Amino acid sequence: MTGTIMAVGNGGSAPTGRRRQSVTIKHVAADAGVSLQTVSRVINNGPNVRPAMKERVQASIDKLGYVPSIAAQRMSGSRSYLILAINDRDRTIADWRAREGRDWIDQMLLGGMLTAAERGYRMIFELVDTHSDHVERELGAAIAALRPDGIIVTPPHSENLQITDLLAENGIPFARIGSKEEGPGIAITMGDEYLAALATDHLIELGHKRIGLIAGPDEYSLAGWRIDGWCEAMGRAGLSVDGLCVKGDFGFESGITAANSLLDRPDPPTAIIASNDQMALATLQVARERGLAVPDDLSLISFDNSPVVRFTDPPLTAVEQPIAATVSRAVEMLIDARTHAPPAEPVQIQGELVVRRSTGPARPDGR
């Protein structure tokens, strides 16, 4: 590998005369007193490199400020050093244009790009038209142009057989976020059942007995997993779930409809868990319109924990979905896919419940 790249930064201990010159692999080899092949194996995490030798080469890389050129790395072997993350074009653009505070993409980039860079890779984010009559052309074109070493697929497309079969046919390692289905690729979840149960248990501990759930649409498997977690926690406490689950579509207007449906019951819930922030914000609005104080009259928990829920009045207790950590783990496993067999079971990255002021004790009268 003979690629070059300009030295970066003005710190470190690179010789003054070389700071504005191209630092190549030859400079690293000369400084470390090793062959070009040894430096290449260290850079590319190749086999049969003694730890002491790796440290020696890395010290020279750090001293000289050398950063491997991805273009040169791609020419040196079969790897592209690119991880591709895809998201549905229409949904993503609609979210961006709405400017409603969703940060799924931000968290994907945070976790994926940093981890890829640490491993000498780059993560590229692409919007693909995943409708059935376009997906093969769109995704095929992205694969042909980028030749990625791995692909990350997000829900609900992570369970779209047209997409996963296409990736499998191309022999590209891929990670399926939000999927437990058997089949090719690495299945990764964010512990939706556990998180829904965690949120429900928090409300039960506060004395709530009628806990409503605004679930997501059926096209997302994770929507069903959250129902399962809520049902499990309610069952453990001996509480009924009859009539307390209403489905939305993750949109604000569907949250308005669902919240009104729950609160119109003869025995309305004293607490509601909404399966995303938009439906939680809708529920907060409905509560205000009905003269219900949160949390005195109605406790409210959201999923996602996007930035906007910290600035509502009151700030919302929310389930923190570990999106960045999940994508980071996906990148690691895709990079290691050449040398490590994929896990036999779905990988679960666990989130947490962030308690704020939208949850409080149930009223003694149960109303």
Short mmCIF file of C-alpha atoms in Angstrom, two decimals:
data_model
loop_
_atom_site.label_atom_id
_atom_site.label_comp_id
_atom_site.label_asym_id
_atom_site.label_seq_id
_atom_site.Cartn_x
_atom_site.Cartn_y
_atom_site.Cartn_z
CA MET A 1 0.00 0.00 0.00
CA THR A 2 1.56 3.26 -1.14
CA GLY A 3 -1.19 5.79 -0.66
CA THR A 4 -0.45 9.20 0.88
CA ILE A 5 -2.34 11.65 2.97
CA MET A 6 -1.46 15.06 4.35
CA ALA A 7 -0.43 15.21 7.99
CA VAL A 8 -3.14 16.80 10.12
CA GLY A 9 -3.06 18.94 13.22
CA ASN A 10 -0.26 21.01 14.69
CA GLY A 11 0.22 19.00 17.86
CA GLY A 12 2.21 15.81 18.26
CA SER A 13 5.89 15.44 17.61
CA ALA A 14 6.17 15.15 13.83
CA PRO A 15 9.33 16.87 12.52
CA THR A 16 8.73 20.51 11.62
CA GLY A 17 9.95 20.04 8.08
CA ARG A 18 7.44 17.28 7.46
CA ARG A 19 4.31 18.89 8.85
CA ARG A 20 3.31 20.38 5.51
CA GLN A 21 4.52 17.46 3.43
CA SER A 22 2.79 14.25 2.52
CA VAL A 23 3.35 11.58 5.13
CA THR A 24 3.32 8.17 3.50
CA ILE A 25 3.51 4.60 4.64
CA LYS A 26 7.19 4.66 3.64
CA HIS A 27 7.88 7.34 6.26
CA VAL A 28 6.16 5.20 8.89
CA ALA A 29 8.13 2.10 7.88
CA ALA A 30 11.41 3.99 7.98
CA ASP A 31 10.66 5.56 11.35
CA ALA A 32 9.66 2.22 12.88
CA GLY A 33 12.47 0.32 11.19
CA VAL A 34 10.12 -2.26 9.65
CA SER A 35 8.99 -3.30 6.18
CA LEU A 36 6.14 -1.72 4.26
CA GLN A 37 4.28 -5.03 4.50
CA THR A 38 4.45 -4.95 8.31
CA VAL A 39 3.03 -1.43 8.44
CA SER A 40 0.27 -2.47 6.05
CA ARG A 41 -0.64 -5.47 8.20
CA VAL A 42 -0.81 -3.26 11.31
CA ILE A 43 -3.00 -0.66 9.57
CA ASN A 44 -5.33 -3.31 8.20
CA ASN A 45 -5.48 -5.35 11.42
CA GLY A 46 -3.86 -8.25 9.62
CA PRO A 47 -2.93 -11.55 11.27
CA ASN A 48 0.42 -12.61 12.67
CA VAL A 49 1.55 -9.23 13.98
CA ARG A 50 3.19 -9.40 17.38
CA PRO A 51 1.77 -6.97 19.98
CA ALA A 52 5.17 -5.36 20.49
CA MET A 53 5.55 -4.78 16.75
CA LYS A 54 2.04 -3.37 16.53
CA GLU A 55 2.81 -0.91 19.33
CA ARG A 56 6.05 0.09 17.65
CA VAL A 57 4.37 0.81 14.32
CA GLN A 58 1.47 2.59 15.99
CA ALA A 59 3.90 4.83 17.87
CA SER A 60 5.44 5.89 14.55
CA ILE A 61 2.01 6.48 13.04
CA ASP A 62 1.07 8.69 15.98
CA LYS A 63 4.36 10.55 15.96
CA LEU A 64 4.26 11.33 12.23
CA GLY A 65 0.56 12.10 12.14
CA TYR A 66 -0.07 9.51 9.44
CA VAL A 67 -3.68 8.72 8.57
CA PRO A 68 -4.25 5.85 6.12
CA SER A 69 -5.85 6.78 2.84
CA ILE A 70 -9.08 4.89 2.30
CA ALA A 71 -8.55 5.11 -1.45
CA ALA A 72 -5.18 3.43 -1.08
CA GLN A 73 -6.60 0.84 1.28
CA ARG A 74 -9.31 -0.01 -1.22
CA MET A 75 -6.72 -0.53 -3.95
CA SER A 76 -4.65 -2.75 -1.71
CA GLY A 77 -7.23 -5.50 -1.32
CA SER A 78 -10.82 -6.58 -1.58
CA ARG A 79 -12.17 -4.33 1.17
CA SER A 80 -13.75 -0.94 0.56
CA TYR A 81 -13.46 0.28 4.18
CA LEU A 82 -16.98 1.62 3.91
CA ILE A 83 -20.05 0.75 5.97
CA LEU A 84 -23.35 1.79 4.42
CA ALA A 85 -26.37 2.69 6.57
CA ILE A 86 -29.65 2.97 4.69
CA ASN A 87 -32.93 4.59 5.64
CA ASP A 88 -36.16 5.00 3.73
CA ARG A 89 -36.08 8.17 1.64
CA ASP A 90 -39.72 9.24 1.97
CA ARG A 91 -39.96 8.72 5.73
CA THR A 92 -36.65 10.43 6.44
CA ILE A 93 -37.32 13.47 4.27
CA ALA A 94 -40.79 13.84 5.79
CA ASP A 95 -39.24 13.80 9.27
CA TRP A 96 -36.63 16.38 8.30
CA ARG A 97 -39.18 18.69 6.75
CA ALA A 98 -41.49 18.42 9.75
CA ARG A 99 -38.65 19.67 12.02
CA GLU A 100 -40.29 18.04 15.02
CA GLY A 101 -37.15 17.14 16.94
CA ARG A 102 -36.69 13.52 15.88
CA ASP A 103 -33.04 12.55 16.25
CA TRP A 104 -32.92 8.93 15.05
CA ILE A 105 -30.58 9.85 12.17
CA ASP A 106 -28.39 12.00 14.42
CA GLN A 107 -27.96 9.13 16.87
CA MET A 108 -27.23 6.69 14.04
CA LEU A 109 -24.47 8.94 12.74
CA LEU A 110 -23.08 9.57 16.22
CA GLY A 111 -22.70 5.89 17.00
CA GLY A 112 -21.76 4.65 13.56
CA MET A 113 -19.40 7.28 12.23
CA LEU A 114 -17.27 7.51 15.36
CA THR A 115 -16.90 3.76 15.69
CA ALA A 116 -16.13 3.33 12.00
CA ALA A 117 -13.45 6.03 12.18
CA GLU A 118 -11.83 4.34 15.18
CA ARG A 119 -11.45 1.21 13.07
CA GLY A 120 -10.09 2.98 9.98
CA TYR A 121 -13.44 2.88 8.18
CA ARG A 122 -16.04 5.40 7.11
CA MET A 123 -19.79 5.09 7.52
CA ILE A 124 -21.88 6.51 4.71
CA PHE A 125 -25.58 7.27 5.13
CA GLU A 126 -27.84 6.79 2.12
CA LEU A 127 -31.53 7.42 1.56
CA VAL A 128 -33.06 4.68 -0.57
CA ASP A 129 -36.54 4.40 -2.04
CA THR A 130 -37.54 1.12 -0.41
CA HIS A 131 -40.91 0.74 -2.16
CA SER A 132 -41.14 -2.68 -3.75
CA ASP A 133 -40.91 -1.49 -7.34
CA HIS A 134 -37.82 0.64 -6.72
CA VAL A 135 -35.82 -1.05 -4.00
CA GLU A 136 -33.86 -3.46 -6.18
CA ARG A 137 -32.75 -0.69 -8.53
CA GLU A 138 -32.00 1.84 -5.80
CA LEU A 139 -30.22 -0.46 -3.40
CA GLY A 140 -28.42 -2.27 -6.20
CA ALA A 141 -27.10 1.04 -7.52
CA ALA A 142 -25.81 2.05 -4.07
CA ILE A 143 -24.07 -1.30 -3.63
CA ALA A 144 -22.48 -1.13 -7.09
CA ALA A 145 -21.23 2.43 -6.59
CA LEU A 146 -19.88 2.08 -3.04
CA ARG A 147 -18.98 -1.62 -2.73
CA PRO A 148 -19.55 -1.44 1.06
CA ASP A 149 -18.03 -4.00 3.39
CA GLY A 150 -21.26 -4.06 5.36
CA ILE A 151 -24.75 -2.56 5.41
CA ILE A 152 -26.99 -1.46 8.28
CA VAL A 153 -30.74 -1.72 7.68
CA THR A 154 -33.19 0.10 9.96
CA PRO A 155 -36.77 -0.82 10.90
CA PRO A 156 -39.20 -1.60 9.40
CA HIS A 157 -37.05 -2.38 6.35
CA SER A 158 -34.83 -4.67 8.40
CA GLU A 159 -37.63 -7.23 8.10
CA ASN A 160 -38.39 -6.59 4.43
CA LEU A 161 -37.48 -9.85 2.68
CA GLN A 162 -37.03 -8.09 -0.64
CA ILE A 163 -34.25 -6.02 0.92
CA THR A 164 -32.61 -8.70 3.07
CA ASP A 165 -32.73 -11.30 0.30
CA LEU A 166 -31.07 -8.84 -2.09
CA LEU A 167 -28.26 -8.21 0.38
CA ALA A 168 -27.82 -11.93 1.04
CA GLU A 169 -27.66 -12.65 -2.70
CA ASN A 170 -24.89 -10.07 -3.06
CA GLY A 171 -22.91 -11.73 -0.27
CA ILE A 172 -22.64 -8.52 1.76
CA PRO A 173 -22.63 -8.74 5.57
CA PHE A 174 -25.54 -6.76 6.95
CA ALA A 175 -27.11 -5.89 10.29
CA ARG A 176 -30.88 -5.87 10.81
CA ILE A 177 -31.77 -3.37 13.53
CA GLY A 178 -35.12 -3.99 15.18
CA SER A 179 -35.40 -7.58 14.01
CA LYS A 180 -35.39 -11.00 15.65
CA GLU A 181 -36.33 -12.96 12.56
CA GLU A 182 -34.24 -15.95 11.62
CA GLY A 183 -32.29 -15.65 8.40
CA PRO A 184 -29.19 -14.00 6.97
CA GLY A 185 -27.66 -10.97 8.57
CA ILE A 186 -27.02 -9.94 12.16
CA ALA A 187 -30.21 -9.35 14.12
CA ILE A 188 -29.99 -6.54 16.69
CA THR A 189 -32.68 -5.26 19.04
CA MET A 190 -32.85 -2.52 21.65
CA GLY A 191 -34.68 -4.59 24.25
CA ASP A 192 -38.14 -3.23 23.54
CA GLU A 193 -39.98 -5.75 25.77
CA TYR A 194 -37.62 -5.02 28.65
CA LEU A 195 -37.93 -1.25 28.22
CA ALA A 196 -41.73 -1.31 28.01
CA ALA A 197 -41.85 -3.47 31.14
CA LEU A 198 -39.39 -1.11 32.85
CA ALA A 199 -41.61 1.88 32.10
CA THR A 200 -44.71 -0.01 33.27
CA ASP A 201 -43.03 -1.16 36.49
CA HIS A 202 -42.07 2.44 37.25
CA LEU A 203 -45.72 3.48 37.07
CA ILE A 204 -46.87 0.48 39.09
CA GLU A 205 -44.38 1.39 41.81
CA LEU A 206 -46.00 4.84 41.88
CA GLY A 207 -49.33 3.21 42.64
CA HIS A 208 -50.94 3.31 39.18
CA LYS A 209 -53.31 0.43 38.36
CA ARG A 210 -54.86 1.59 35.08
CA ILE A 211 -51.90 2.12 32.78
CA GLY A 212 -52.68 2.78 29.13
CA LEU A 213 -50.40 2.09 26.18
CA ILE A 214 -50.39 3.91 22.86
CA ALA A 215 -48.66 1.34 20.65
CA GLY A 216 -47.05 1.70 17.25
CA PRO A 217 -48.23 0.26 13.92
CA ASP A 218 -48.16 -3.43 13.10
CA GLU A 219 -45.53 -3.01 10.34
CA TYR A 220 -42.95 -2.52 13.09
CA SER A 221 -42.22 -5.72 15.02
CA LEU A 222 -40.90 -3.60 17.88
CA ALA A 223 -44.42 -2.18 18.35
CA GLY A 224 -45.62 -5.66 19.22
CA TRP A 225 -42.65 -6.29 21.50
CA ARG A 226 -43.53 -3.18 23.51
CA ILE A 227 -47.09 -4.43 23.90
CA ASP A 228 -45.67 -7.74 25.14
CA GLY A 229 -43.47 -6.01 27.72
CA TRP A 230 -46.34 -3.87 28.97
CA CYS A 231 -48.66 -6.88 29.20
CA GLU A 232 -46.03 -8.90 31.06
CA ALA A 233 -45.44 -6.20 33.68
CA MET A 234 -49.17 -5.62 34.15
CA GLY A 235 -49.75 -9.35 34.49
CA ARG A 236 -47.02 -9.73 37.12
CA ALA A 237 -48.80 -7.06 39.17
CA GLY A 238 -52.20 -8.70 38.69
CA LEU A 239 -53.50 -5.73 36.69
CA SER A 240 -55.89 -5.87 33.75
CA VAL A 241 -54.95 -4.57 30.30
CA ASP A 242 -58.46 -4.81 28.82
CA GLY A 243 -59.28 -1.80 26.70
CA LEU A 244 -56.07 -0.02 27.69
CA CYS A 245 -54.06 -0.45 24.46
CA VAL A 246 -54.70 1.73 21.40
CA LYS A 247 -52.51 1.75 18.29
CA GLY A 248 -51.16 4.80 16.51
CA ASP A 249 -48.83 5.20 13.55
CA PHE A 250 -46.00 7.05 15.38
CA GLY A 251 -47.42 10.34 14.08
CA PHE A 252 -48.67 13.26 16.20
CA GLU A 253 -52.25 13.16 14.87
CA SER A 254 -52.56 9.45 15.59
CA GLY A 255 -51.40 10.20 19.13
CA ILE A 256 -54.22 12.75 19.51
CA THR A 257 -56.77 10.15 18.41
CA ALA A 258 -55.33 7.41 20.62
CA ALA A 259 -55.07 9.60 23.73
CA ASN A 260 -58.67 10.78 23.34
CA SER A 261 -59.79 7.17 22.92
CA LEU A 262 -58.11 6.13 26.18
CA LEU A 263 -59.24 9.16 28.16
CA ASP A 264 -62.84 8.84 26.93
CA ARG A 265 -63.18 5.50 28.72
CA PRO A 266 -65.58 5.34 31.69
CA ASP A 267 -62.55 4.38 33.80
CA PRO A 268 -59.71 6.21 32.03
CA PRO A 269 -56.09 5.37 32.73
CA THR A 270 -54.23 7.33 35.38
CA ALA A 271 -51.00 6.86 33.42
CA ILE A 272 -50.14 6.43 29.73
CA ILE A 273 -47.05 5.09 28.00
CA ALA A 274 -46.69 6.37 24.42
CA SER A 275 -44.54 4.38 22.03
CA ASN A 276 -42.72 7.39 20.65
CA ASP A 277 -42.16 11.04 21.43
CA GLN A 278 -44.60 12.43 18.85
CA MET A 279 -47.49 10.44 20.29
CA ALA A 280 -46.39 11.40 23.81
CA LEU A 281 -46.42 15.09 22.88
CA ALA A 282 -49.89 14.60 21.44
CA THR A 283 -51.03 13.00 24.70
CA LEU A 284 -49.62 15.92 26.66
CA GLN A 285 -51.63 18.30 24.47
CA VAL A 286 -54.82 16.28 24.91
CA ALA A 287 -54.35 16.27 28.69
CA ARG A 288 -54.04 20.05 28.73
CA GLU A 289 -57.11 20.49 26.56
CA ARG A 290 -59.07 18.35 29.04
CA GLY A 291 -57.79 20.28 32.03
CA LEU A 292 -55.71 17.36 33.30
CA ALA A 293 -52.50 18.22 35.11
CA VAL A 294 -49.41 16.11 34.34
CA PRO A 295 -48.43 14.30 36.51
CA ASP A 296 -51.04 15.11 39.21
CA ASP A 297 -53.98 13.80 37.16
CA LEU A 298 -52.16 11.80 34.51
CA SER A 299 -48.63 10.40 34.47
CA LEU A 300 -46.97 10.16 31.06
CA ILE A 301 -43.97 8.22 29.73
CA SER A 302 -42.53 8.40 26.23
CA PHE A 303 -40.26 6.22 24.14
CA ASP A 304 -37.26 7.67 22.21
CA ASN A 305 -36.10 10.46 24.56
CA SER A 306 -35.37 12.84 21.71
CA PRO A 307 -34.19 16.31 22.75
CA VAL A 308 -37.63 17.94 22.64
CA VAL A 309 -39.03 15.97 25.60
CA ARG A 310 -36.59 17.66 27.96
CA PHE A 311 -38.12 21.05 27.20
CA THR A 312 -41.82 20.29 27.57
CA ASP A 313 -43.76 21.41 30.62
CA PRO A 314 -43.28 19.22 32.53
CA PRO A 315 -40.20 17.50 31.04
CA LEU A 316 -41.20 13.97 30.05
CA THR A 317 -40.04 10.79 31.69
CA ALA A 318 -38.81 8.78 28.72
CA VAL A 319 -37.36 5.47 27.65
CA GLU A 320 -33.87 6.08 26.30
CA GLN A 321 -33.45 3.96 23.20
CA PRO A 322 -29.74 3.19 22.75
CA ILE A 323 -29.66 4.05 19.04
CA ALA A 324 -26.05 5.27 18.99
CA ALA A 325 -24.80 2.27 20.96
CA THR A 326 -26.78 -0.11 18.74
CA VAL A 327 -25.42 1.28 15.48
CA SER A 328 -21.93 1.38 16.99
CA ARG A 329 -22.19 -2.32 17.83
CA ALA A 330 -23.53 -3.06 14.36
CA VAL A 331 -20.52 -1.34 12.78
CA GLU A 332 -18.12 -3.33 14.96
CA MET A 333 -19.72 -6.65 14.08
CA LEU A 334 -19.82 -5.85 10.36
CA ILE A 335 -16.15 -4.91 10.34
CA ASP A 336 -15.33 -8.14 12.17
CA ALA A 337 -17.60 -10.24 9.95
CA ARG A 338 -14.64 -11.49 7.88
CA THR A 339 -13.09 -13.20 10.85
CA HIS A 340 -16.00 -13.81 13.23
CA ALA A 341 -19.12 -15.86 12.64
CA PRO A 342 -22.36 -13.92 13.17
CA PRO A 343 -24.03 -14.47 16.55
CA ALA A 344 -26.54 -17.31 16.60
CA GLU A 345 -29.07 -15.28 18.61
CA PRO A 346 -30.24 -11.67 18.21
CA VAL A 347 -27.93 -9.18 19.89
CA GLN A 348 -29.68 -6.97 22.44
CA ILE A 349 -28.41 -3.50 23.34
CA GLN A 350 -30.20 -2.39 26.47
CA GLY A 351 -31.51 1.10 27.13
CA GLU A 352 -32.77 2.78 30.29
CA LEU A 353 -35.60 4.82 31.74
CA VAL A 354 -34.87 8.50 32.29
CA VAL A 355 -37.19 9.76 35.04
CA ARG A 356 -38.31 13.38 34.84
CA ARG A 357 -41.32 15.31 36.13
CA SER A 358 -44.13 13.82 34.02
CA THR A 359 -44.59 10.81 36.31
CA GLY A 360 -45.83 10.95 39.87
CA PRO A 361 -47.81 9.01 42.48
CA ALA A 362 -51.32 7.89 41.63
CA ARG A 363 -54.04 9.85 43.41
CA PRO A 364 -55.40 8.07 46.49
CA ASP A 365 -58.91 8.01 45.00
CA GLY A 366 -57.56 6.24 41.90
CA ARG A 367 -59.00 8.92 39.60
#
